[in-house]
CSV table of N, CA and C in Angstrom, one decimal:
chain,number,residue,atom,x,y,z
A,1,ALA,N,12.4,139.8,109.9
A,1,ALA,CA,11.3,138.8,109.8
A,1,ALA,C,10.6,139.0,108.5
A,2,LYS,N,10.4,138.0,107.7
A,2,LYS,CA,9.7,138.0,106.5
A,2,LYS,C,8.4,137.3,106.5
A,3,LYS,N,8.1,136.5,107.6
A,3,LYS,CA,6.9,135.8,107.7
A,3,LYS,C,6.5,136.0,109.2
A,4,TRP,N,5.2,136.1,109.5
A,4,TRP,CA,4.7,136.2,110.9
A,4,TRP,C,3.3,135.9,111.0
A,5,ILE,N,2.8,135.9,112.2
A,5,ILE,CA,1.4,135.6,112.5
A,5,ILE,C,0.9,137.0,113.0
A,6,ASN,N,-0.1,137.5,112.3
A,6,ASN,CA,-0.9,138.7,112.7
A,6,ASN,C,-1.9,138.2,113.7
A,7,ILE,N,-1.7,138.4,114.9
A,7,ILE,CA,-2.6,137.8,116.0
A,7,ILE,C,-4.0,138.3,115.8
A,8,ARG,N,-4.2,139.6,115.4
A,8,ARG,CA,-5.5,140.1,115.2
A,8,ARG,C,-6.3,139.4,114.1
A,9,LYS,N,-5.6,139.0,113.0
A,9,LYS,CA,-6.3,138.2,112.0
A,9,LYS,C,-6.6,136.8,112.5
A,10,SER,N,-5.7,136.2,113.2
A,10,SER,CA,-5.9,134.9,113.7
A,10,SER,C,-7.1,134.9,114.7
A,11,TYR,N,-7.1,135.8,115.6
A,11,TYR,CA,-8.1,136.0,116.6
A,11,TYR,C,-9.5,136.1,115.9
A,12,GLY,N,-9.6,137.1,115.0
A,12,GLY,CA,-10.8,137.3,114.3
A,12,GLY,C,-11.3,136.1,113.5
A,13,ASN,N,-10.4,135.4,112.8
A,13,ASN,CA,-10.8,134.2,112.1
A,13,ASN,C,-11.3,133.1,113.1
A,14,PHE,N,-10.5,132.9,114.1
A,14,PHE,CA,-10.8,131.7,115.0
A,14,PHE,C,-12.1,132.0,115.8
A,15,TYR,N,-12.2,133.1,116.4
A,15,TYR,CA,-13.4,133.4,117.2
A,15,TYR,C,-14.5,134.0,116.4
A,16,LYS,N,-14.4,134.2,115.1
A,16,LYS,CA,-15.4,134.7,114.2
A,16,LYS,C,-15.9,136.0,114.7
A,17,VAL,N,-15.0,137.0,114.9
A,17,VAL,CA,-15.4,138.3,115.2
A,17,VAL,C,-14.9,139.3,114.2
A,18,PRO,N,-15.6,140.5,114.0
A,18,PRO,CA,-15.2,141.5,113.0
A,18,PRO,C,-13.9,142.1,113.4
A,19,ARG,N,-13.2,142.7,112.4
A,19,ARG,CA,-11.9,143.4,112.6
A,19,ARG,C,-12.0,144.4,113.7
A,20,ASN,N,-13.1,145.1,113.9
A,20,ASN,CA,-13.1,146.2,114.9
A,20,ASN,C,-13.2,145.6,116.3
A,21,GLN,N,-13.3,144.3,116.5
A,21,GLN,CA,-13.3,143.6,117.8
A,21,GLN,C,-11.9,143.0,118.0
A,22,THR,N,-10.9,143.4,117.3
A,22,THR,CA,-9.6,142.7,117.5
A,22,THR,C,-8.5,143.7,117.9
A,23,LYS,N,-8.9,144.8,118.6
A,23,LYS,CA,-7.9,145.6,119.3
A,23,LYS,C,-7.4,144.9,120.5
A,24,LEU,N,-6.2,145.1,120.9
A,24,LEU,CA,-5.6,144.4,122.0
A,24,LEU,C,-6.4,144.4,123.3
A,25,THR,N,-6.9,145.5,123.7
A,25,THR,CA,-7.6,145.6,124.9
A,25,THR,C,-9.0,144.9,124.8
A,26,ILE,N,-9.6,145.0,123.6
A,26,ILE,CA,-10.9,144.3,123.4
A,26,ILE,C,-10.7,142.8,123.4
A,27,MET,N,-9.6,142.3,122.8
A,27,MET,CA,-9.3,140.8,122.7
A,27,MET,C,-9.1,140.3,124.1
A,28,LEU,N,-8.3,141.0,124.9
A,28,LEU,CA,-8.1,140.6,126.3
A,28,LEU,C,-9.4,140.6,127.1
A,29,GLU,N,-10.2,141.7,127.0
A,29,GLU,CA,-11.4,141.8,127.7
A,29,GLU,C,-12.4,140.6,127.4
A,30,LYS,N,-12.5,140.3,126.1
A,30,LYS,CA,-13.4,139.2,125.6
A,30,LYS,C,-12.9,137.9,126.1
A,31,LEU,N,-11.6,137.7,126.4
A,31,LEU,CA,-11.1,136.5,126.9
A,31,LEU,C,-11.1,136.5,128.4
A,32,GLY,N,-11.6,137.5,129.0
A,32,GLY,CA,-11.7,137.6,130.5
A,32,GLY,C,-10.4,137.9,131.2
A,33,MET,N,-9.5,138.6,130.5
A,33,MET,CA,-8.2,139.0,131.0
A,33,MET,C,-8.1,140.5,131.1
A,34,ASN,N,-7.3,140.9,132.1
A,34,ASN,CA,-6.9,142.3,132.2
A,34,ASN,C,-5.6,142.6,131.5
A,35,TYR,N,-5.5,143.9,131.0
A,35,TYR,CA,-4.2,144.3,130.4
A,35,TYR,C,-3.2,144.4,131.6
A,36,ASP,N,-2.0,143.7,131.4
A,36,ASP,CA,-0.9,143.8,132.3
A,36,ASP,C,0.1,144.8,131.9
A,37,GLY,N,0.5,145.7,132.7
A,37,GLY,CA,1.5,146.7,132.3
A,37,GLY,C,1.0,148.0,131.9
A,38,ARG,N,1.9,148.7,131.2
A,38,ARG,CA,1.6,150.0,130.7
A,38,ARG,C,1.2,149.9,129.2
A,39,PRO,N,0.0,150.5,128.8
A,39,PRO,CA,-0.4,150.5,127.4
A,39,PRO,C,0.6,151.2,126.5
A,40,HIS,N,0.8,150.6,125.4
A,40,HIS,CA,1.7,151.1,124.3
A,40,HIS,C,3.2,150.9,124.7
A,41,SER,N,3.5,150.1,125.8
A,41,SER,CA,4.8,149.7,126.0
A,41,SER,C,5.1,148.5,125.2
A,42,GLY,N,6.1,148.5,124.4
A,42,GLY,CA,6.4,147.4,123.5
A,42,GLY,C,6.5,146.1,124.2
A,43,LEU,N,7.2,146.1,125.3
A,43,LEU,CA,7.4,144.8,126.1
A,43,LEU,C,6.1,144.4,126.7
A,44,ASP,N,5.3,145.3,127.3
A,44,ASP,CA,4.0,144.9,127.9
A,44,ASP,C,3.0,144.5,126.8
A,45,ASP,N,3.0,145.2,125.7
A,45,ASP,CA,2.1,144.8,124.6
A,45,ASP,C,2.4,143.4,124.1
A,46,SER,N,3.7,143.1,124.0
A,46,SER,CA,4.2,141.8,123.6
A,46,SER,C,3.8,140.7,124.5
A,47,LYS,N,3.9,140.9,125.8
A,47,LYS,CA,3.5,140.0,126.8
A,47,LYS,C,2.0,139.7,126.8
A,48,ASN,N,1.2,140.7,126.6
A,48,ASN,CA,-0.2,140.6,126.5
A,48,ASN,C,-0.6,139.8,125.2
A,49,ILE,N,0.1,140.1,124.1
A,49,ILE,CA,-0.2,139.4,122.9
A,49,ILE,C,0.1,137.9,123.1
A,50,ALA,N,1.2,137.6,123.8
A,50,ALA,CA,1.6,136.2,124.1
A,50,ALA,C,0.5,135.5,124.9
A,51,ARG,N,0.0,136.2,125.9
A,51,ARG,CA,-1.1,135.7,126.7
A,51,ARG,C,-2.3,135.3,125.8
A,52,ILE,N,-2.6,136.2,124.9
A,52,ILE,CA,-3.8,135.9,123.9
A,52,ILE,C,-3.4,134.7,123.1
A,53,ALA,N,-2.2,134.6,122.6
A,53,ALA,CA,-1.8,133.4,121.7
A,53,ALA,C,-1.9,132.1,122.5
A,54,ILE,N,-1.4,132.2,123.8
A,54,ILE,CA,-1.5,131.0,124.6
A,54,ILE,C,-3.0,130.5,124.8
A,55,ARG,N,-3.8,131.5,125.1
A,55,ARG,CA,-5.3,131.2,125.3
A,55,ARG,C,-5.9,130.6,124.0
A,56,MET,N,-5.5,131.2,122.9
A,56,MET,CA,-6.0,130.7,121.6
A,56,MET,C,-5.6,129.2,121.4
A,57,LEU,N,-4.3,128.9,121.7
A,57,LEU,CA,-3.8,127.6,121.6
A,57,LEU,C,-4.6,126.6,122.5
A,58,GLN,N,-4.8,127.1,123.7
A,58,GLN,CA,-5.6,126.3,124.7
A,58,GLN,C,-7.0,126.0,124.2
A,59,ASP,N,-7.6,127.0,123.4
A,59,ASP,CA,-8.9,126.8,122.9
A,59,ASP,C,-9.0,126.0,121.6
A,60,GLY,N,-7.8,125.6,121.1
A,60,GLY,CA,-7.8,124.7,120.0
A,60,GLY,C,-7.3,125.3,118.7
A,61,CYS,N,-6.9,126.6,118.7
A,61,CYS,CA,-6.5,127.3,117.5
A,61,CYS,C,-5.1,126.8,117.1
A,62,GLU,N,-4.9,126.6,115.8
A,62,GLU,CA,-3.6,126.2,115.2
A,62,GLU,C,-3.1,127.5,114.6
A,63,LEU,N,-2.2,128.2,115.3
A,63,LEU,CA,-1.7,129.5,114.8
A,63,LEU,C,-0.8,129.2,113.6
A,64,ARG,N,-1.0,129.9,112.6
A,64,ARG,CA,-0.2,129.8,111.3
A,64,ARG,C,0.2,131.1,110.8
A,65,MET,N,1.3,131.1,110.1
A,65,MET,CA,1.7,132.4,109.4
A,65,MET,C,0.6,132.9,108.6
A,66,ASN,N,0.3,134.2,108.7
A,66,ASN,CA,-0.8,134.7,107.8
A,66,ASN,C,-0.4,136.0,107.1
A,67,GLU,N,0.8,136.4,107.3
A,67,GLU,CA,1.3,137.6,106.6
A,67,GLU,C,2.8,137.4,106.3
A,68,ARG,N,3.2,138.1,105.2
A,68,ARG,CA,4.7,138.0,104.9
A,68,ARG,C,5.1,139.2,104.0
A,69,MET,N,6.3,139.4,104.0
A,69,MET,CA,6.9,140.5,103.1
A,69,MET,C,7.4,139.8,101.8
A,70,HIS,N,7.1,140.4,100.7
A,70,HIS,CA,7.7,139.9,99.4
A,70,HIS,C,8.0,141.2,98.6
A,71,ALA,N,9.2,141.3,98.2
A,71,ALA,CA,9.7,142.4,97.4
A,71,ALA,C,9.3,143.8,98.1
A,72,GLY,N,9.4,143.8,99.4
A,72,GLY,CA,9.1,145.1,100.1
A,72,GLY,C,7.6,145.4,100.3
A,73,GLN,N,6.7,144.4,99.9
A,73,GLN,CA,5.3,144.6,100.0
A,73,GLN,C,4.7,143.6,101.0
A,74,LEU,N,3.7,144.1,101.8
A,74,LEU,CA,3.0,143.3,102.7
A,74,LEU,C,2.1,142.4,102.0
A,75,MET,N,2.1,141.1,102.2
A,75,MET,CA,1.2,140.2,101.5
A,75,MET,C,0.5,139.4,102.5
A,76,THR,N,-0.8,139.1,102.3
A,76,THR,CA,-1.6,138.2,103.1
A,76,THR,C,-1.3,136.8,102.5
A,77,VAL,N,-1.2,135.8,103.3
A,77,VAL,CA,-1.0,134.4,102.9
A,77,VAL,C,-2.2,133.9,102.2
A,78,SER,N,-2.0,133.2,101.1
A,78,SER,CA,-3.1,132.7,100.3
A,78,SER,C,-4.2,132.0,101.1
A,79,SER,N,-5.4,132.2,100.7
A,79,SER,CA,-6.6,131.7,101.4
A,79,SER,C,-6.7,130.2,101.2
A,80,SER,N,-5.8,129.6,100.4
A,80,SER,CA,-5.8,128.1,100.2
A,80,SER,C,-5.2,127.4,101.4
A,81,VAL,N,-4.6,128.1,102.3
A,81,VAL,CA,-4.1,127.5,103.5
A,81,VAL,C,-5.2,127.3,104.5
A,82,PRO,N,-5.3,126.3,105.3
A,82,PRO,CA,-6.4,126.1,106.2
A,82,PRO,C,-6.6,127.3,107.1
A,83,LEU,N,-7.8,127.7,107.4
A,83,LEU,CA,-8.1,128.8,108.3
A,83,LEU,C,-7.8,128.4,109.7
A,84,GLU,N,-7.6,129.4,110.6
A,84,GLU,CA,-7.4,129.2,112.0
A,84,GLU,C,-8.6,128.5,112.5
A,85,GLY,N,-8.4,127.6,113.4
A,85,GLY,CA,-9.6,126.9,114.0
A,85,GLY,C,-9.9,125.6,113.3
A,86,ALA,N,-9.4,125.5,112.1
A,86,ALA,CA,-9.6,124.2,111.3
A,86,ALA,C,-8.3,123.4,111.4
A,87,PRO,N,-8.5,122.1,111.7
A,87,PRO,CA,-7.3,121.2,111.8
A,87,PRO,C,-6.6,121.1,110.4
A,88,ALA,N,-5.3,121.1,110.5
A,88,ALA,CA,-4.5,121.0,109.3
A,88,ALA,C,-4.6,119.6,108.8
A,89,PRO,N,-4.6,119.4,107.5
A,89,PRO,CA,-4.7,118.0,106.9
A,89,PRO,C,-3.4,117.3,107.3
A,90,GLN,N,-3.5,116.0,107.6
A,90,GLN,CA,-2.3,115.2,107.9
A,90,GLN,C,-1.8,114.6,106.7
A,91,MET,N,-0.6,114.9,106.3
A,91,MET,CA,0.1,114.4,105.1
A,91,MET,C,1.0,113.3,105.6
A,92,PRO,N,1.1,112.2,104.8
A,92,PRO,CA,2.1,111.1,105.2
A,92,PRO,C,3.5,111.7,105.1
A,93,ARG,N,4.4,111.3,106.0
A,93,ARG,CA,5.8,111.7,105.9
A,93,ARG,C,6.6,110.6,105.5
A,94,TYR,N,7.4,110.9,104.5
A,94,TYR,CA,8.3,109.9,103.9
A,94,TYR,C,9.8,110.3,104.3
A,95,ARG,N,10.6,109.3,104.6
A,95,ARG,CA,12.0,109.5,104.8
A,95,ARG,C,12.8,108.9,103.7
A,96,ASN,N,13.8,109.7,103.3
A,96,ASN,CA,14.7,109.1,102.3
A,96,ASN,C,15.8,108.4,102.9
């Protein structure tokens, strides 16, 4: 994977909370959810992250790629892209 969504960044931007409020258990708690499964289990963590993403989508968040790898370096996607929670501009689509 060279591009992905860092759910912690998306959550913090969308719900306007500081980085220290974006730990998995805190995000779940603030959304009124319990942690399902065993902590630090890759599969259970992934399922819980998916539950957070679904809730964010239901709340109107437009999840977008916000990190990528370039030449072996972690890069944050440019701030010129719309922030989470803001609707993306609608561009006309042309067909050739």
